Structure formats: C-alpha cells, structure tokens
PDB file of N, CA and C in Angstrom:
ATOM      1  N   UNK A  47      -4.842   4.877   3.680  1.00 87.00           N
ATOM      2  CA  UNK A  47      -3.833   5.577   4.388  1.00 87.00           C
ATOM      3  C   UNK A  47      -2.624   5.607   3.459  1.00 87.00           C
ATOM      4  N   UNK A  48      -1.992   6.779   3.438  1.00 90.00           N
ATOM      5  CA  UNK A  48      -0.803   6.998   2.597  1.00 90.00           C
ATOM      6  C   UNK A  48       0.336   7.360   3.642  1.00 90.00           C
ATOM      7  N   UNK A  49       1.518   6.622   3.397  1.00 90.00           N
ATOM      8  CA  UNK A  49       2.693   6.769   4.110  1.00 90.00           C
ATOM      9  C   UNK A  49       3.810   7.122   3.117  1.00 90.00           C
ATOM     10  N   UNK A  50       4.154   8.348   2.841  1.00 89.00           N
ATOM     11  CA  UNK A  50       5.099   8.686   1.892  1.00 89.00           C
ATOM     12  C   UNK A  50       6.600   8.169   2.219  1.00 89.00           C
ATOM     13  N   UNK A  51       6.822   7.981   3.543  1.00 91.00           N
ATOM     14  CA  UNK A  51       8.205   7.538   3.850  1.00 91.00           C
ATOM     15  C   UNK A  51       8.403   6.035   3.422  1.00 91.00           C
ATOM     16  N   UNK A  52       7.406   5.213   3.634  1.00 91.00           N
ATOM     17  CA  UNK A  52       7.542   3.797   3.218  1.00 91.00           C
ATOM     18  C   UNK A  52       6.983   3.539   1.808  1.00 91.00           C
ATOM     19  N   UNK A  53       6.435   4.604   1.230  1.00 93.00           N
ATOM     20  CA  UNK A  53       5.839   4.537  -0.049  1.00 93.00           C
ATOM     21  C   UNK A  53       4.632   3.428  -0.154  1.00 93.00           C
ATOM     22  N   UNK A  54       3.928   3.518   0.895  1.00 93.00           N
ATOM     23  CA  UNK A  54       2.680   2.653   1.050  1.00 93.00           C
ATOM     24  C   UNK A  54       1.414   3.248   0.964  1.00 93.00           C
ATOM     25  N   UNK A  55       0.437   2.656   0.400  1.00 94.00           N
ATOM     26  CA  UNK A  55      -0.899   3.091   0.369  1.00 94.00           C
ATOM     27  C   UNK A  55      -1.660   1.860   0.816  1.00 94.00           C
ATOM     28  N   UNK A  56      -2.557   2.037   1.835  1.00 93.00           N
ATOM     29  CA  UNK A  56      -3.396   0.888   2.345  1.00 93.00           C
ATOM     30  C   UNK A  56      -4.808   1.240   1.968  1.00 93.00           C
ATOM     31  N   UNK A  57      -5.356   0.329   1.155  1.00 91.00           N
ATOM     32  CA  UNK A  57      -6.728   0.487   0.621  1.00 91.00           C
ATOM     33  C   UNK A  57      -7.569  -0.562   1.343  1.00 91.00           C
ATOM     34  N   UNK A  58      -8.917  -0.385   1.264  1.00 93.00           N
ATOM     35  CA  UNK A  58      -9.808  -1.421   1.748  1.00 93.00           C
ATOM     36  C   UNK A  58     -10.621  -1.818   0.428  1.00 93.00           C
ATOM     37  N   UNK A  59     -10.599  -3.096   0.208  1.00 92.00           N
ATOM     38  CA  UNK A  59     -11.434  -3.572  -1.053  1.00 92.00           C
ATOM     39  C   UNK A  59     -12.741  -3.892  -0.440  1.00 92.00           C
ATOM     40  N   UNK A  60     -13.847  -3.265  -0.946  1.00 92.00           N
ATOM     41  CA  UNK A  60     -15.169  -3.608  -0.466  1.00 92.00           C
ATOM     42  C   UNK A  60     -15.916  -4.462  -1.447  1.00 92.00           C
ATOM     43  N   UNK A  61     -16.402  -5.595  -1.005  1.00 93.00           N
ATOM     44  CA  UNK A  61     -17.093  -6.590  -1.942  1.00 93.00           C
ATOM     45  C   UNK A  61     -18.396  -6.853  -1.336  1.00 93.00           C
ATOM     46  N   UNK A  62     -19.447  -6.725  -2.160  1.00 92.00           N
ATOM     47  CA  UNK A  62     -20.840  -6.967  -1.645  1.00 92.00           C
ATOM     48  C   UNK A  62     -21.157  -8.496  -1.918  1.00 92.00           C
ATOM     49  N   UNK A  63     -21.747  -9.189  -0.936  1.00 91.00           N
ATOM     50  CA  UNK A  63     -21.998 -10.630  -1.109  1.00 91.00           C
ATOM     51  C   UNK A  63     -23.549 -10.776  -0.653  1.00 91.00           C
ATOM     52  N   UNK A  64     -24.099 -11.923  -0.790  1.00 92.00           N
ATOM     53  CA  UNK A  64     -25.404 -12.185  -0.424  1.00 92.00           C
ATOM     54  C   UNK A  64     -25.715 -11.908   1.095  1.00 92.00           C
ATOM     55  N   UNK A  65     -24.642 -12.095   1.845  1.00 91.00           N
ATOM     56  CA  UNK A  65     -24.772 -11.922   3.283  1.00 91.00           C
ATOM     57  C   UNK A  65     -24.453 -10.515   3.819  1.00 91.00           C
ATOM     58  N   UNK A  66     -24.136  -9.623   2.926  1.00 93.00           N
ATOM     59  CA  UNK A  66     -23.787  -8.232   3.305  1.00 93.00           C
ATOM     60  C   UNK A  66     -22.651  -7.739   2.440  1.00 93.00           C
ATOM     61  N   UNK A  67     -21.607  -7.291   3.156  1.00 92.00           N
ATOM     62  CA  UNK A  67     -20.343  -6.986   2.504  1.00 92.00           C
ATOM     63  C   UNK A  67     -19.130  -7.328   3.216  1.00 92.00           C
ATOM     64  N   UNK A  68     -18.018  -7.437   2.584  1.00 92.00           N
ATOM     65  CA  UNK A  68     -16.772  -7.832   3.085  1.00 92.00           C
ATOM     66  C   UNK A  68     -15.722  -6.774   2.769  1.00 92.00           C
ATOM     67  N   UNK A  69     -14.933  -6.370   3.689  1.00 93.00           N
ATOM     68  CA  UNK A  69     -13.801  -5.560   3.532  1.00 93.00           C
ATOM     69  C   UNK A  69     -12.542  -6.372   3.673  1.00 93.00           C
ATOM     70  N   UNK A  70     -11.699  -6.182   2.624  1.00 94.00           N
ATOM     71  CA  UNK A  70     -10.449  -6.811   2.603  1.00 94.00           C
ATOM     72  C   UNK A  70      -9.293  -5.882   2.554  1.00 94.00           C
ATOM     73  N   UNK A  71      -8.311  -5.942   3.411  1.00 94.00           N
ATOM     74  CA  UNK A  71      -7.159  -5.031   3.339  1.00 94.00           C
ATOM     75  C   UNK A  71      -6.345  -5.181   2.104  1.00 94.00           C
ATOM     76  N   UNK A  72      -5.923  -4.092   1.407  1.00 93.00           N
ATOM     77  CA  UNK A  72      -5.268  -4.168   0.179  1.00 93.00           C
ATOM     78  C   UNK A  72      -3.982  -3.251   0.197  1.00 93.00           C
ATOM     79  N   UNK A  73      -2.937  -3.800   0.936  1.00 93.00           N
ATOM     80  CA  UNK A  73      -1.716  -2.807   0.973  1.00 93.00           C
ATOM     81  C   UNK A  73      -1.026  -2.786  -0.255  1.00 93.00           C
ATOM     82  N   UNK A  74      -0.458  -1.685  -0.662  1.00 92.00           N
ATOM     83  CA  UNK A  74       0.226  -1.537  -1.867  1.00 92.00           C
ATOM     84  C   UNK A  74       1.489  -0.725  -1.651  1.00 92.00           C
ATOM     85  N   UNK A  75       2.589  -0.970  -2.283  1.00 92.00           N
ATOM     86  CA  UNK A  75       3.819  -0.172  -2.273  1.00 92.00           C
ATOM     87  C   UNK A  75       4.069   0.299  -3.634  1.00 92.00           C
ATOM     88  N   UNK A  76       4.302   1.536  -3.752  1.00 90.00           N
ATOM     89  CA  UNK A  76       4.619   2.180  -5.216  1.00 90.00           C
ATOM     90  C   UNK A  76       6.144   2.441  -5.207  1.00 90.00           C
ATOM     91  N   UNK A  77       6.641   2.517  -6.463  1.00 91.00           N
ATOM     92  CA  UNK A  77       7.990   2.787  -6.744  1.00 91.00           C
ATOM     93  C   UNK A  77       8.080   3.872  -7.765  1.00 91.00           C
ATOM     94  N   UNK A  78       9.017   4.688  -7.604  1.00 92.00           N
ATOM     95  CA  UNK A  78       9.312   5.796  -8.549  1.00 92.00           C
ATOM     96  C   UNK A  78      10.136   5.186  -9.745  1.00 92.00           C
ATOM     97  N   UNK A  79      10.065   5.936 -10.885  1.00 94.00           N
ATOM     98  CA  UNK A  79      10.699   5.347 -12.076  1.00 94.00           C
ATOM     99  C   UNK A  79      12.221   5.121 -11.859  1.00 94.00           C
ATOM    100  N   UNK A  80      12.822   5.924 -11.082  1.00 94.00           N
ATOM    101  CA  UNK A  80      14.263   5.692 -10.790  1.00 94.00           C
ATOM    102  C   UNK A  80      14.549   4.428 -10.090  1.00 94.00           C
ATOM    103  N   UNK A  81      13.567   4.062  -9.215  1.00 94.00           N
ATOM    104  CA  UNK A  81      13.728   2.761  -8.388  1.00 94.00           C
ATOM    105  C   UNK A  81      13.550   1.588  -9.307  1.00 94.00           C
ATOM    106  N   UNK A  82      12.552   1.650 -10.154  1.00 95.00           N
ATOM    107  CA  UNK A  82      12.288   0.456 -11.080  1.00 95.00           C
ATOM    108  C   UNK A  82      13.434   0.353 -12.020  1.00 95.00           C
ATOM    109  N   UNK A  83      13.971   1.542 -12.452  1.00 97.00           N
ATOM    110  CA  UNK A  83      15.138   1.482 -13.358  1.00 97.00           C
ATOM    111  C   UNK A  83      16.334   0.812 -12.764  1.00 97.00           C
ATOM    112  N   UNK A  84      16.659   1.140 -11.460  1.00 97.00           N
ATOM    113  CA  UNK A  84      17.693   0.494 -10.707  1.00 97.00           C
ATOM    114  C   UNK A  84      17.546  -1.021 -10.533  1.00 97.00           C
ATOM    115  N   UNK A  85      16.195  -1.325 -10.101  1.00 96.00           N
ATOM    116  CA  UNK A  85      15.873  -2.744 -10.047  1.00 96.00           C
ATOM    117  C   UNK A  85      16.032  -3.488 -11.262  1.00 96.00           C
ATOM    118  N   UNK A  86      15.634  -2.937 -12.388  1.00 97.00           N
ATOM    119  CA  UNK A  86      15.788  -3.591 -13.662  1.00 97.00           C
ATOM    120  C   UNK A  86      17.178  -3.692 -14.112  1.00 97.00           C
ATOM    121  N   UNK A  87      17.975  -2.652 -13.871  1.00 97.00           N
ATOM    122  CA  UNK A  87      19.502  -2.679 -14.123  1.00 97.00           C
ATOM    123  C   UNK A  87      20.238  -3.802 -13.342  1.00 97.00           C
ATOM    124  N   UNK A  88      19.847  -3.935 -12.117  1.00 97.00           N
ATOM    125  CA  UNK A  88      20.488  -4.983 -11.210  1.00 97.00           C
ATOM    126  C   UNK A  88      20.078  -6.361 -11.678  1.00 97.00           C
ATOM    127  N   UNK A  89      18.938  -6.471 -12.357  1.00 97.00           N
ATOM    128  CA  UNK A  89      18.474  -7.754 -12.950  1.00 97.00           C
ATOM    129  C   UNK A  89      18.897  -7.974 -14.382  1.00 97.00           C
ATOM    130  N   UNK A  90      19.711  -7.039 -14.922  1.00 97.00           N
ATOM    131  CA  UNK A  90      20.187  -7.191 -16.273  1.00 97.00           C
ATOM    132  C   UNK A  90      19.211  -6.745 -17.344  1.00 97.00           C
ATOM    133  N   UNK A  91      18.369  -6.028 -17.003  1.00 97.00           N
ATOM    134  CA  UNK A  91      17.310  -5.496 -18.038  1.00 97.00           C
ATOM    135  C   UNK A  91      17.571  -4.074 -18.463  1.00 97.00           C
ATOM    136  N   UNK A  92      17.115  -3.722 -19.601  1.00 96.00           N
ATOM    137  CA  UNK A  92      17.205  -2.369 -20.134  1.00 96.00           C
ATOM    138  C   UNK A  92      15.863  -1.798 -20.315  1.00 96.00           C
ATOM    139  N   UNK A  93      15.759  -0.473 -20.215  1.00 97.00           N
ATOM    140  CA  UNK A  93      14.480   0.200 -20.446  1.00 97.00           C
ATOM    141  C   UNK A  93      14.131   0.270 -21.913  1.00 97.00           C
ATOM    142  N   UNK A  94      13.088  -0.317 -22.292  1.00 96.00           N
ATOM    143  CA  UNK A  94      12.579  -0.188 -23.721  1.00 96.00           C
ATOM    144  C   UNK A  94      11.649   0.901 -24.065  1.00 96.00           C
ATOM    145  N   UNK A  95      10.697   1.123 -23.072  1.00 96.00           N
ATOM    146  CA  UNK A  95       9.587   2.173 -23.208  1.00 96.00           C
ATOM    147  C   UNK A  95       9.168   2.581 -21.908  1.00 96.00           C
ATOM    148  N   UNK A  96       8.685   3.794 -21.868  1.00 97.00           N
ATOM    149  CA  UNK A  96       7.986   4.282 -20.677  1.00 97.00           C
ATOM    150  C   UNK A  96       6.940   5.334 -21.121  1.00 97.00           C
ATOM    151  N   UNK A  97       5.724   5.096 -20.556  1.00 97.00           N
ATOM    152  CA  UNK A  97       4.598   5.870 -20.821  1.00 97.00           C
ATOM    153  C   UNK A  97       4.099   6.562 -19.500  1.00 97.00           C
ATOM    154  N   UNK A  98       3.230   7.436 -19.731  1.00 96.00           N
ATOM    155  CA  UNK A  98       2.550   8.137 -18.577  1.00 96.00           C
ATOM    156  C   UNK A  98       1.118   7.640 -18.300  1.00 96.00           C
ATOM    157  N   UNK A  99       0.856   6.454 -18.955  1.00 95.00           N
ATOM    158  CA  UNK A  99      -0.479   5.850 -18.743  1.00 95.00           C
ATOM    159  C   UNK A  99      -0.669   4.634 -19.596  1.00 95.00           C
ATOM    160  N   UNK A 100      -1.690   3.959 -19.315  1.00 96.00           N
ATOM    161  CA  UNK A 100      -2.032   2.699 -20.116  1.00 96.00           C
ATOM    162  C   UNK A 100      -2.339   3.009 -21.646  1.00 96.00           C
ATOM    163  N   UNK A 101      -2.686   4.234 -21.852  1.00 96.00           N
ATOM    164  CA  UNK A 101      -3.030   4.628 -23.269  1.00 96.00           C
ATOM    165  C   UNK A 101      -1.833   5.114 -23.927  1.00 96.00           C
ATOM    166  N   UNK A 102      -0.643   4.854 -23.441  1.00 95.00           N
ATOM    167  CA  UNK A 102       0.664   5.187 -24.010  1.00 95.00           C
ATOM    168  C   UNK A 102       0.912   6.648 -24.267  1.00 95.00           C
ATOM    169  N   UNK A 103       0.307   7.497 -23.438  1.00 96.00           N
ATOM    170  CA  UNK A 103       0.564   8.882 -23.465  1.00 96.00           C
ATOM    171  C   UNK A 103       2.049   9.161 -23.043  1.00 96.00           C
ATOM    172  N   UNK A 104       2.628  10.211 -23.502  1.00 96.00           N
ATOM    173  CA  UNK A 104       4.047  10.486 -23.076  1.00 96.00           C
ATOM    174  C   UNK A 104       4.189  10.727 -21.659  1.00 96.00           C
ATOM    175  N   UNK A 105       5.390  10.150 -21.141  1.00 96.00           N
ATOM    176  CA  UNK A 105       5.690  10.253 -19.788  1.00 96.00           C
ATOM    177  C   UNK A 105       6.284  11.612 -19.576  1.00 96.00           C
ATOM    178  N   UNK A 106       5.950  12.403 -18.524  1.00 95.00           N
ATOM    179  CA  UNK A 106       6.457  13.731 -18.287  1.00 95.00           C
ATOM    180  C   UNK A 106       6.713  13.767 -16.721  1.00 95.00           C
ATOM    181  N   UNK A 107       7.492  14.848 -16.296  1.00 90.00           N
ATOM    182  CA  UNK A 107       7.639  15.007 -14.949  1.00 90.00           C
ATOM    183  C   UNK A 107       6.366  15.176 -14.112  1.00 90.00           C
ATOM    184  N   UNK A 108       5.301  15.655 -14.674  1.00 93.00           N
ATOM    185  CA  UNK A 108       4.154  15.682 -13.720  1.00 93.00           C
ATOM    186  C   UNK A 108       3.170  14.514 -14.021  1.00 93.00           C
ATOM    187  N   UNK A 109       3.624  13.475 -14.676  1.00 93.00           N
ATOM    188  CA  UNK A 109       2.794  12.310 -14.827  1.00 93.00           C
ATOM    189  C   UNK A 109       2.531  11.574 -13.546  1.00 93.00           C
ATOM    190  N   UNK A 110       1.176  11.257 -13.314  1.00 91.00           N
ATOM    191  CA  UNK A 110       0.779  10.705 -12.089  1.00 91.00           C
ATOM    192  C   UNK A 110       1.069   9.104 -12.031  1.00 91.00           C
ATOM    193  N   UNK A 111       1.404   8.599 -13.117  1.00 92.00           N
ATOM    194  CA  UNK A 111       1.852   7.173 -13.147  1.00 92.00           C
ATOM    195  C   UNK A 111       2.860   6.918 -14.203  1.00 92.00           C
ATOM    196  N   UNK A 112       3.458   5.728 -14.124  1.00 94.00           N
ATOM    197  CA  UNK A 112       4.358   5.359 -15.195  1.00 94.00           C
ATOM    198  C   UNK A 112       4.193   3.877 -15.469  1.00 94.00           C
ATOM    199  N   UNK A 113       4.244   3.587 -16.838  1.00 96.00           N
ATOM    200  CA  UNK A 113       4.280   2.213 -17.344  1.00 96.00           C
ATOM    201  C   UNK A 113       5.623   2.115 -18.021  1.00 96.00           C
ATOM    202  N   UNK A 114       6.379   1.145 -17.418  1.00 97.00           N
ATOM    203  CA  UNK A 114       7.746   0.974 -17.931  1.00 97.00           C
ATOM    204  C   UNK A 114       7.879  -0.441 -18.394  1.00 97.00           C
ATOM    205  N   UNK A 115       8.540  -0.576 -19.646  1.00 97.00           N
ATOM    206  CA  UNK A 115       8.749  -1.874 -20.213  1.00 97.00           C
ATOM    207  C   UNK A 115      10.191  -2.145 -20.308  1.00 97.00           C
ATOM    208  N   UNK A 116      10.755  -3.230 -19.735  1.00 98.00           N
ATOM    209  CA  UNK A 116      12.155  -3.583 -19.717  1.00 98.00           C
ATOM    210  C   UNK A 116      12.315  -4.805 -20.600  1.00 98.00           C
ATOM    211  N   UNK A 117      13.482  -4.875 -21.163  1.00 97.00           N
ATOM    212  CA  UNK A 117      13.751  -6.052 -21.975  1.00 97.00           C
ATOM    213  C   UNK A 117      15.154  -6.618 -21.533  1.00 97.00           C
ATOM    214  N   UNK A 118      15.287  -7.895 -21.597  1.00 95.00           N
ATOM    215  CA  UNK A 118      16.560  -8.589 -21.360  1.00 95.00           C
ATOM    216  C   UNK A 118      17.377  -8.452 -22.620  1.00 95.00           C
ATOM    217  N   UNK A 119      18.576  -7.875 -22.560  1.00 89.00           N
ATOM    218  CA  UNK A 119      19.426  -7.784 -23.857  1.00 89.00           C
ATOM    219  C   UNK A 119      19.531  -9.216 -24.560  1.00 89.00           C
ATOM    220  N   UNK A 120      19.329  -9.103 -25.805  1.00 85.00           N
ATOM    221  CA  UNK A 120      19.492 -10.431 -26.674  1.00 85.00           C
ATOM    222  C   UNK A 120      18.255 -11.232 -26.695  1.00 85.00           C
ATOM    223  N   UNK A 121      17.143 -10.797 -26.060  1.00 73.00           N
ATOM    224  CA  UNK A 121      15.933 -11.586 -26.015  1.00 73.00           C
ATOM    225  C   UNK A 121      15.016 -11.079 -27.078  1.00 73.00           C
TER     226      UNK A 121
END
C-alpha cells in the first residue's frame, strides 16, 4: 500500500518455512533528496556525492532512487 501524503509504503515480507509460510509487515518511509539534504544540514553534514542507483549512475530529475553520501566537515 502506498500513501503519498505520509510517504509510506507498506510491504509484506513472505518467508517460506518448513511449516508453511509467514508474512511479516514491512513498513517503509521514503524521503526525497531535498529532505535528506535538510536533515544532513541540520546534523552538520555536507553532501559529498549523489547517484541515481547503487551502480553510481548519474542522478537526474527522473531517477527512481537516490543514493546520497554525506560527510562531516573535517572528518
């Protein structure tokens, strides 16, 4: 279930066991790059890199994910 207002996606994790299967709720909240940038800034971090995927492809406006790396100045 996706709720764009709260930015939540609720998944069900399905695991097969010797007795059958188990479903475990897996709630997730996503954040837009601007949100993570603000949280990082408030924590004293600066953006070092941002990619559009784990393969380090370029981040673009139409990227479906973002991988952001922040660094503490002087570290």
